[in-house]
Tab-separated table of C-alpha atoms in Angstrom:
chain	number	residue	atom	x	y	z
A	1	MET	CA	17.525	17.908	-10.184
A	2	LYS	CA	14.696	19.257	-12.261
A	3	TYR	CA	12.833	18.725	-9.091
A	4	ASN	CA	13.289	20.660	-5.650
A	5	PHE	CA	12.482	18.286	-2.948
A	6	ASP	CA	14.325	20.140	-0.258
A	7	GLU	CA	11.444	22.683	-0.774
A	8	ILE	CA	9.953	23.051	2.907
A	9	VAL	CA	6.580	23.021	2.313
A	10	PRO	CA	4.191	24.330	5.221
A	11	ARG	CA	1.558	21.647	5.923
A	12	ARG	CA	0.450	22.605	9.693
A	13	GLY	CA	-2.926	24.372	9.611
A	14	SER	CA	-3.723	22.412	6.618
A	15	ASN	CA	-5.689	19.693	8.330
A	16	SER	CA	-2.965	17.455	7.699
A	17	LEU	CA	-3.374	14.242	9.663
A	18	LYS	CA	0.486	13.878	9.629
A	19	TRP	CA	0.862	17.512	11.010
A	20	ASP	CA	-2.190	18.616	12.720
A	21	GLY	CA	-2.932	14.950	14.532
A	22	ILE	CA	-1.807	16.176	17.845
A	23	ASP	CA	-2.288	19.450	19.098
A	24	THR	CA	1.279	19.960	20.595
A	25	ASP	CA	3.200	22.962	19.278
A	26	GLY	CA	6.676	21.980	17.889
A	27	VAL	CA	6.381	18.264	16.942
A	28	LEU	CA	8.021	16.963	14.320
A	29	PRO	CA	5.967	14.399	12.640
A	30	MET	CA	7.913	11.306	11.019
A	31	TRP	CA	5.258	8.499	11.286
A	32	VAL	CA	2.286	8.135	8.787
A	33	ALA	CA	3.338	7.183	5.471
A	34	ASP	CA	2.823	10.430	3.860
A	35	MET	CA	5.390	12.587	1.993
A	36	ASP	CA	6.178	16.168	2.842
A	37	PHE	CA	7.057	17.166	-1.175
A	38	ARG	CA	5.015	18.545	-3.546
A	39	THR	CA	3.338	16.017	-5.841
A	40	ALA	CA	4.356	16.213	-9.460
A	41	PRO	CA	3.455	19.127	-11.096
A	42	ALA	CA	1.594	17.205	-14.095
A	43	ILE	CA	-0.743	16.061	-11.476
A	44	THR	CA	-1.351	19.550	-9.546
A	45	GLU	CA	-1.799	21.115	-12.968
A	46	ALA	CA	-4.557	18.085	-14.026
A	47	VAL	CA	-6.363	18.359	-10.583
A	48	THR	CA	-6.318	22.660	-10.974
A	49	ARG	CA	-7.992	22.073	-14.768
A	50	ARG	CA	-10.342	19.658	-13.091
A	51	ALA	CA	-11.209	22.339	-10.217
A	52	GLN	CA	-11.693	24.887	-12.469
A	53	GLU	CA	-14.681	23.292	-14.421
A	54	GLY	CA	-16.458	24.303	-11.229
A	55	VAL	CA	-18.794	21.068	-11.049
A	56	PHE	CA	-18.123	18.245	-9.018
A	57	GLY	CA	-20.718	15.814	-9.720
A	58	TYR	CA	-20.648	11.913	-9.775
A	59	THR	CA	-17.648	10.946	-11.986
A	60	HIS	CA	-17.733	8.294	-14.780
A	61	VAL	CA	-14.359	6.622	-15.254
A	62	PRO	CA	-13.162	7.291	-18.448
A	63	ASP	CA	-11.063	5.158	-20.890
A	64	ALA	CA	-8.052	6.958	-20.625
A	65	TYR	CA	-8.014	5.900	-17.052
A	66	TYR	CA	-7.788	2.547	-17.737
A	67	ASP	CA	-5.189	3.078	-20.333
A	68	ALA	CA	-3.019	4.750	-18.187
A	69	VAL	CA	-3.004	1.955	-15.470
A	70	ILE	CA	-2.470	-0.766	-18.576
A	71	GLY	CA	0.109	1.444	-19.890
A	72	TRP	CA	2.063	2.167	-16.634
A	73	PHE	CA	2.178	-1.526	-15.452
A	74	GLY	CA	2.776	-3.144	-18.662
A	75	ARG	CA	5.572	-0.296	-19.783
A	76	ARG	CA	7.509	-0.297	-16.320
A	77	HIS	CA	6.819	-3.762	-14.933
A	78	GLY	CA	5.681	-6.085	-17.318
A	79	PHE	CA	2.080	-6.785	-15.927
A	80	ASN	CA	-0.223	-6.979	-19.020
A	81	ILE	CA	-3.607	-6.020	-17.533
A	82	GLU	CA	-6.671	-6.086	-19.372
A	83	LYS	CA	-9.376	-3.308	-18.849
A	84	ASP	CA	-12.263	-5.570	-17.525
A	85	TRP	CA	-9.703	-6.824	-14.784
A	86	ILE	CA	-9.528	-3.532	-13.030
A	87	LEU	CA	-11.977	-2.344	-10.295
A	88	TYR	CA	-11.739	1.187	-8.944
A	89	VAL	CA	-12.186	2.143	-5.230
A	90	PRO	CA	-11.034	4.827	-3.073
A	91	GLY	CA	-8.043	2.976	-1.236
A	92	VAL	CA	-6.247	0.181	-1.005
A	93	VAL	CA	-7.345	-0.323	2.728
A	94	PRO	CA	-10.970	-0.316	1.442
A	95	ALA	CA	-10.016	-2.684	-1.250
A	96	ILE	CA	-8.423	-5.521	0.879
A	97	SER	CA	-11.475	-5.209	3.097
A	98	ALA	CA	-13.811	-5.847	0.123
A	99	ILE	CA	-11.530	-8.617	-0.942
A	100	ILE	CA	-11.970	-10.392	2.423
A	101	LYS	CA	-15.613	-9.838	2.706
A	102	ALA	CA	-15.946	-11.226	-1.103
A	103	MET	CA	-13.455	-14.376	-0.522
A	104	THR	CA	-13.983	-15.438	3.014
A	105	VAL	CA	-16.922	-16.492	5.633
A	106	PRO	CA	-16.684	-15.229	9.381
A	107	GLY	CA	-14.363	-17.594	11.140
A	108	ASP	CA	-11.982	-17.987	8.367
A	109	LYS	CA	-8.106	-17.710	8.861
A	110	VAL	CA	-6.249	-14.999	7.209
A	111	ILE	CA	-2.440	-15.418	6.794
A	112	VAL	CA	-0.271	-12.392	7.404
A	113	GLN	CA	3.641	-12.017	7.751
A	114	THR	CA	4.308	-10.244	10.730
A	115	PRO	CA	5.491	-7.514	11.326
A	116	VAL	CA	3.459	-6.086	8.742
A	117	TYR	CA	0.977	-3.046	7.905
A	118	ASN	CA	-1.669	-2.332	10.974
A	119	CYS	CA	-4.462	-1.613	8.814
A	120	PHE	CA	-4.606	-5.579	7.577
A	121	PHE	CA	-5.380	-6.524	11.005
A	122	SER	CA	-8.308	-4.372	11.280
A	123	SER	CA	-9.670	-5.374	7.749
A	124	ILE	CA	-9.268	-9.051	9.124
A	125	ARG	CA	-11.021	-8.369	12.173
A	126	ASN	CA	-14.182	-6.441	10.884
A	127	ASN	CA	-14.825	-9.087	8.352
A	128	GLY	CA	-15.154	-11.604	11.397
A	129	CYS	CA	-11.862	-13.527	10.421
A	130	GLU	CA	-8.870	-14.674	12.198
A	131	ILE	CA	-5.309	-13.354	12.031
A	132	CYS	CA	-2.908	-15.918	11.564
A	133	SER	CA	0.492	-14.564	11.779
A	134	SER	CA	3.349	-16.397	9.857
A	135	PRO	CA	6.097	-14.114	11.482
A	136	LEU	CA	9.381	-13.114	9.291
A	137	THR	CA	12.457	-14.548	10.269
A	138	TYR	CA	15.268	-11.957	11.616
A	139	SER	CA	18.481	-12.272	11.388
A	140	ASN	CA	21.656	-10.334	10.569
A	141	VAL	CA	19.583	-7.007	10.704
A	142	THR	CA	17.387	-8.346	8.179
A	143	TYR	CA	13.879	-10.253	7.350
A	144	GLY	CA	13.138	-13.476	5.557
A	145	ILE	CA	10.465	-15.833	4.927
A	146	ASP	CA	9.844	-19.004	7.007
A	147	PHE	CA	8.574	-21.174	4.243
A	148	ASP	CA	8.047	-23.868	6.488
A	149	ASP	CA	5.726	-22.077	9.013
A	150	LEU	CA	3.866	-20.686	6.275
A	151	GLU	CA	3.203	-23.942	4.678
A	152	ALA	CA	2.111	-25.178	8.182
A	153	LYS	CA	-0.118	-21.959	8.606
A	154	ALA	CA	-1.466	-22.338	4.887
A	155	ALA	CA	-2.255	-26.068	5.433
A	156	ASP	CA	-4.786	-25.429	8.159
A	157	PRO	CA	-8.342	-25.893	6.644
A	158	LYS	CA	-9.517	-22.670	8.048
A	159	ALA	CA	-6.942	-20.677	6.157
A	160	THR	CA	-8.530	-19.629	3.112
A	161	LEU	CA	-6.660	-16.038	2.189
A	162	MET	CA	-3.382	-14.956	2.916
A	163	ILE	CA	-2.667	-10.750	2.397
A	164	LEU	CA	0.644	-10.550	0.492
A	165	CYS	CA	2.764	-6.905	1.407
A	166	ASN	CA	5.256	-6.326	-1.601
A	167	PRO	CA	7.161	-4.512	-1.154
A	168	HIS	CA	6.860	-5.053	2.484
A	169	ASN	CA	5.997	-2.377	5.000
A	170	PRO	CA	7.654	-2.014	7.558
A	171	ALA	CA	10.443	-4.389	6.963
A	172	GLY	CA	11.277	-2.315	3.715
A	173	ARG	CA	11.838	-5.859	1.951
A	174	VAL	CA	11.349	-5.877	-1.709
A	175	TRP	CA	10.666	-10.135	-2.237
A	176	THR	CA	12.780	-11.641	-5.256
A	177	ARG	CA	10.805	-13.423	-7.569
A	178	GLU	CA	12.180	-16.610	-6.023
A	179	GLU	CA	10.492	-15.643	-2.663
A	180	LEU	CA	7.138	-14.748	-4.188
A	181	ARG	CA	7.151	-17.983	-6.585
A	182	ARG	CA	7.344	-19.905	-3.350
A	183	ILE	CA	4.700	-18.329	-1.515
A	184	GLY	CA	2.713	-18.718	-4.372
A	185	GLU	CA	3.392	-22.329	-4.787
A	186	ILE	CA	2.615	-22.492	-1.090
A	187	CYS	CA	-0.868	-20.897	-1.362
A	188	LEU	CA	-1.860	-22.792	-4.626
A	189	LYS	CA	-1.104	-26.506	-3.028
A	190	ASN	CA	-3.506	-25.346	-0.266
A	191	ASN	CA	-5.936	-23.445	-1.704
A	192	VAL	CA	-5.370	-19.979	-0.324
A	193	PHE	CA	-6.017	-17.081	-2.364
A	194	VAL	CA	-3.809	-14.372	-2.413
A	195	ILE	CA	-4.098	-10.432	-1.499
A	196	ALA	CA	-1.275	-8.807	-3.216
A	197	ASP	CA	-1.096	-5.467	-1.394
A	198	GLU	CA	1.381	-3.597	-3.831
A	199	ILE	CA	0.906	-0.074	-3.133
A	200	HIS	CA	4.647	0.740	-2.516
A	201	CYS	CA	5.930	-1.040	-5.693
A	202	GLU	CA	7.058	1.943	-7.247
A	203	LEU	CA	9.214	3.254	-4.515
A	204	VAL	CA	12.091	0.477	-4.979
A	205	PHE	CA	15.382	1.257	-4.813
A	206	ASN	CA	18.588	0.285	-7.055
A	207	GLY	CA	19.555	-3.244	-6.816
A	208	HIS	CA	16.401	-4.471	-6.413
A	209	ALA	CA	13.158	-4.961	-8.835
A	210	TYR	CA	9.728	-5.262	-7.710
A	211	THR	CA	7.902	-7.998	-9.659
A	212	PRO	CA	4.029	-8.194	-9.439
A	213	PHE	CA	2.909	-11.271	-7.799
A	214	ALA	CA	0.366	-11.905	-10.430
A	215	SER	CA	2.830	-11.632	-13.160
A	216	LEU	CA	4.880	-14.656	-11.923
A	217	SER	CA	2.503	-17.058	-13.744
A	218	GLU	CA	-1.287	-17.681	-15.275
A	219	ASP	CA	-2.138	-19.983	-11.805
A	220	PHE	CA	-0.851	-17.104	-9.524
A	221	LEU	CA	-2.837	-14.582	-11.812
A	222	MET	CA	-6.195	-16.709	-11.712
A	223	HIS	CA	-5.922	-17.362	-7.726
A	224	SER	CA	-5.003	-13.365	-6.381
A	225	ALA	CA	-6.120	-9.860	-6.493
A	226	THR	CA	-3.362	-7.252	-6.581
A	227	CYS	CA	-4.173	-3.771	-4.884
A	228	SER	CA	-2.331	-0.681	-6.113
A	229	SER	CA	-2.696	3.208	-6.383
A	230	PRO	CA	-0.341	6.153	-7.090
A	231	SER	CA	-0.948	7.699	-3.673
A	232	LYS	CA	2.223	6.006	-2.217
A	233	ALA	CA	4.806	7.081	-5.034
A	234	PHE	CA	3.473	10.332	-5.797
A	235	ASN	CA	2.052	11.709	-2.260
A	236	THR	CA	-1.745	11.641	-3.341
A	237	ALA	CA	-3.453	9.585	-0.814
A	238	GLY	CA	-5.820	12.662	-0.086
A	239	LEU	CA	-7.346	11.758	-3.610
A	240	GLN	CA	-8.381	8.469	-3.001
A	241	ILE	CA	-7.919	6.499	-5.826
A	242	ALA	CA	-6.836	2.705	-6.074
A	243	ASN	CA	-7.139	-0.277	-7.999
A	244	ILE	CA	-8.011	-3.894	-7.816
A	245	VAL	CA	-6.677	-6.158	-10.325
A	246	CYS	CA	-8.647	-9.319	-10.599
A	247	ALA	CA	-8.345	-11.790	-13.742
A	248	ASP	CA	-10.842	-14.500	-13.045
A	249	PRO	CA	-14.243	-13.383	-13.867
A	250	GLU	CA	-16.389	-14.911	-11.477
A	251	ILE	CA	-13.923	-14.040	-8.277
A	252	ARG	CA	-14.088	-10.421	-9.984
A	253	LYS	CA	-17.945	-10.337	-9.676
A	254	ARG	CA	-18.009	-11.693	-5.861
A	255	ILE	CA	-15.241	-8.755	-5.346
A	256	ASP	CA	-17.319	-6.009	-7.244
A	257	ARG	CA	-20.231	-7.217	-5.123
A	258	ALA	CA	-18.587	-6.813	-2.124
A	259	ILE	CA	-17.308	-3.224	-2.909
A	260	ASN	CA	-20.940	-2.354	-3.213
A	261	ILE	CA	-22.000	-4.234	-0.406
A	262	ASN	CA	-18.999	-1.714	1.829
A	263	GLU	CA	-20.308	1.081	-0.309
A	264	VAL	CA	-16.851	1.989	-1.412
A	265	CYS	CA	-17.796	1.949	-5.248
A	266	ASP	CA	-17.310	5.430	-6.357
A	267	VAL	CA	-14.647	7.704	-6.546
A	268	ASN	CA	-13.943	11.669	-6.648
A	269	PRO	CA	-13.123	13.274	-9.902
A	270	PHE	CA	-9.773	14.484	-8.928
A	271	GLY	CA	-8.367	11.000	-7.874
A	272	VAL	CA	-9.433	10.235	-11.657
A	273	ALA	CA	-7.339	12.688	-12.717
A	274	GLY	CA	-4.531	12.645	-10.777
A	275	LEU	CA	-4.032	8.819	-11.499
A	276	VAL	CA	-4.130	9.717	-15.073
A	277	ALA	CA	-1.566	12.713	-14.812
A	278	ALA	CA	0.753	10.216	-12.824
A	279	TYR	CA	0.920	7.014	-14.979
A	280	THR	CA	1.204	9.315	-18.458
A	281	GLU	CA	3.376	12.274	-17.135
A	282	GLY	CA	5.169	11.787	-13.779
A	283	GLU	CA	7.803	9.131	-14.435
A	284	GLU	CA	10.609	11.554	-14.660
A	285	TRP	CA	9.504	13.220	-11.187
A	286	LEU	CA	9.327	9.672	-9.556
A	287	GLU	CA	12.649	8.813	-10.526
A	288	GLU	CA	14.121	11.884	-9.186
A	289	LEU	CA	12.253	11.384	-6.105
A	290	LYS	CA	13.567	8.182	-5.490
A	291	THR	CA	16.782	9.130	-5.912
A	292	TYR	CA	16.227	11.825	-3.027
A	293	LEU	CA	14.876	9.212	-0.881
A	294	TYR	CA	17.630	6.591	-1.091
A	295	ASP	CA	19.835	9.643	-0.581
A	296	ASN	CA	18.082	10.669	2.698
A	297	TYR	CA	18.241	6.934	3.578
A	298	LEU	CA	22.004	7.071	2.975
A	299	TYR	CA	22.411	10.114	5.112
A	300	LEU	CA	20.179	8.360	7.936
A	301	ARG	CA	22.404	5.049	7.999
A	302	ALA	CA	25.891	7.186	8.213
A	303	PHE	CA	24.286	9.051	11.009
A	304	PHE	CA	23.180	6.001	13.085
A	305	ARG	CA	26.773	4.466	12.273
A	306	GLU	CA	28.402	7.506	13.906
A	307	ASN	CA	25.954	8.296	16.681
A	308	LEU	CA	23.635	5.527	17.465
A	309	PRO	CA	25.923	2.272	16.553
A	310	GLU	CA	24.131	0.134	19.188
A	311	TYR	CA	20.399	0.602	17.410
A	312	PRO	CA	20.992	-1.167	14.239
A	313	VAL	CA	19.137	0.290	11.147
A	314	LEU	CA	17.482	-2.426	8.258
A	315	PRO	CA	18.271	-2.632	4.882
A	316	LEU	CA	15.852	-0.162	2.871
A	317	GLU	CA	15.098	-2.162	-0.082
A	318	GLY	CA	11.836	-0.323	-1.065
A	319	THR	CA	9.411	2.279	0.700
A	320	TYR	CA	10.532	5.138	2.590
A	321	LEU	CA	9.794	4.132	6.027
A	322	VAL	CA	12.974	3.006	7.847
A	323	TRP	CA	12.852	0.103	10.805
A	324	ALA	CA	15.128	0.391	13.233
A	325	ASP	CA	16.124	-1.992	16.311
A	326	CYS	CA	15.862	-0.336	19.326
A	327	SER	CA	16.011	-3.843	21.312
A	328	VAL	CA	19.108	-2.480	23.329
A	329	LEU	CA	17.039	-0.289	25.551
A	330	GLY	CA	14.904	-3.094	27.029
A	331	LYS	CA	11.594	-1.183	26.527
A	332	SER	CA	8.481	-1.446	24.869
A	333	SER	CA	8.438	0.323	21.512
A	334	GLN	CA	5.232	2.072	22.772
A	335	GLU	CA	7.077	3.477	25.690
A	336	ILE	CA	9.834	4.792	23.232
A	337	GLU	CA	7.399	6.674	21.019
A	338	ASP	CA	5.401	8.108	23.945
A	339	PHE	CA	9.001	9.256	25.215
A	340	LEU	CA	10.304	10.539	22.055
A	341	LEU	CA	7.226	12.956	21.671
A	342	ALA	CA	7.153	14.127	25.371
A	343	ASP	CA	10.829	14.775	25.437
A	344	GLN	CA	11.688	15.619	21.923
A	345	LYS	CA	8.586	16.323	20.391
A	346	LEU	CA	9.484	13.871	17.589
A	347	TRP	CA	6.637	11.565	16.700
A	348	ILE	CA	7.411	8.084	15.295
A	349	ASN	CA	5.738	4.886	15.089
A	350	ALA	CA	6.196	1.765	17.757
A	351	GLY	CA	6.975	-1.156	16.318
A	352	ALA	CA	4.173	-2.853	17.846
A	353	HIS	CA	1.542	-1.301	15.652
A	354	TYR	CA	2.855	-4.032	13.004
A	355	GLY	CA	2.295	-6.786	15.251
A	356	LYS	CA	4.174	-8.272	18.540
A	357	GLU	CA	7.234	-9.117	16.734
A	358	GLY	CA	7.856	-5.604	15.990
A	359	ASP	CA	7.862	-4.445	19.439
A	360	SER	CA	11.145	-4.099	20.022
A	361	PHE	CA	11.625	-1.515	16.428
A	362	ILE	CA	10.609	1.688	15.761
A	363	ARG	CA	9.455	2.835	12.171
A	364	ILE	CA	10.664	6.542	10.719
A	365	ASN	CA	9.166	8.253	7.903
A	366	ILE	CA	12.221	9.690	5.679
A	367	ALA	CA	10.172	11.101	2.838
A	368	CYS	CA	10.882	14.888	3.917
A	369	PRO	CA	13.815	17.556	2.742
A	370	ARG	CA	17.143	16.766	4.169
A	371	THR	CA	16.805	19.630	6.697
A	372	VAL	CA	13.613	18.362	8.343
A	373	LEU	CA	15.270	14.865	8.364
A	374	LYS	CA	18.624	16.305	9.646
A	375	ASP	CA	16.495	17.922	12.552
A	376	GLY	CA	14.679	14.904	13.109
A	377	LEU	CA	17.459	12.825	13.482
A	378	GLN	CA	19.077	15.118	15.920
A	379	ARG	CA	15.999	14.849	18.046
A	380	LEU	CA	16.174	11.058	18.067
A	381	HIS	CA	19.984	11.017	18.998
A	382	LYS	CA	18.818	13.449	22.025
A	383	GLY	CA	15.705	11.198	22.667
A	384	LEU	CA	17.149	7.731	22.517
A	385	CYS	CA	20.205	9.087	24.662
A	386	ASN	CA	17.897	10.571	27.348
A	387	ILE	CA	15.926	7.373	27.633
A	388	SER	CA	18.775	5.425	27.780
A	389	GLU	CA	20.007	7.191	30.686
A	390	THR	CA	16.591	6.866	32.535
A	391	SER	CA	17.218	3.047	32.193
A	392	LEU	CA	20.182	3.444	34.152
C-alpha cells in the first residue's frame, strides 16, 4: 500500500472527543464514528497552505468548492448535481435539523428505521416532532425492511417526513436500488418528504454499491434532500463541512431559511479547503482505506468465529461500524457497555443508543490500526467472558 494505515497516531491529550472524552487512564475507545488514521495527505497539505495565510476571516465559498462536489458525485456515483442545488452547512446533523424545521410543523411525525443513528432522535424532538419508528426486520443475522409496516406508518396523515440512512448506521446495510425504489414509491404515494443521510456513502465494500436515493428518479429528486460530507470517509469531522442537495427551488428556499434561523449558515476556511482537496485529490487514498477497513472487518469476523462464536456479527456492507448481537448474555446493552469499560477499559457503544430494537447489540468502531484492533478484540473477549461468568 502507498499509505500507512498501520501507523499509530497518538491522539490522547489532543482534545479528541474519542480519546479524551473520559478521564480514565488506559481506556481504549472504539465507540464514536471517528477514525484513528491520518487523513489523506492532500487534505493536510491544503489545510496547511490555508493556515499559512495567517488570516482567518469570514469565508467565501468559491466555485472550486461546488465544482469539486459536482465532479465527485457525478464521476463516482452517477449523481448529476447542479450548483444551485447545493447548500453548505457545518455538518450533517445541523443539516438534518434544518430540513426538519423547514419541512414540518410541531406535532408532525418523522419516520425512522430503527435501530438507527441516535442523533436523528434528538433532531426530531428538538423540532417539536414525534419519532415514528418503522423497525427493520432482523433475521438470519441481517437486517431488511418491513415494507408493510413502512407503508402503514407513511399512511398516517401526521407522518410528513422520513429520514433515510443510506448506508445504514449501525446496521451496516447498503440499501439496494430495489429497496430504495420501494421506499421512494411509498413516500411519494403518501406525500412523505425524504431526508437522505448519505454521510457514509463512500465507505461501501466490494459486492455492494451505494445508490444516491435522489438519483433514482426525477420524482425522488424533487421530493427529497440529500445530506453528505467527506467527514466520515476522509476523517475530517473536525473541519465541520457538509452539504445539502435539494433540487426543488421552493423547498430549497425553505431549507435555506431554516439554516439561517438555526444560525448554521457559516462554514470555516479549513472545511472548504479540505473538501476541495478530498474530492479532487483524495480518491486513491480512499480506495486504499476501504481495503484496509474491510481487512479489519475480516480479521474481526475470524476472531469472533474462533473465540466468541455465540455472538453473531452482522455482515458489513458499508461503514466501519460493526454491529454484534449479544443477546446470549440476557443483559441490556448499557450494562454490557458499562461492564466492558470498568472491567477491560474498553469503550464501545451500547446498542440501545440507536433505539430499543438495538438493546441486545453493541457497536464497535474498527477504523483503527490493526494492532489497536487486536488489542480491542482481546479486551472484548476477556470482558464478555467475565460478564458471562457473573451471569451464572
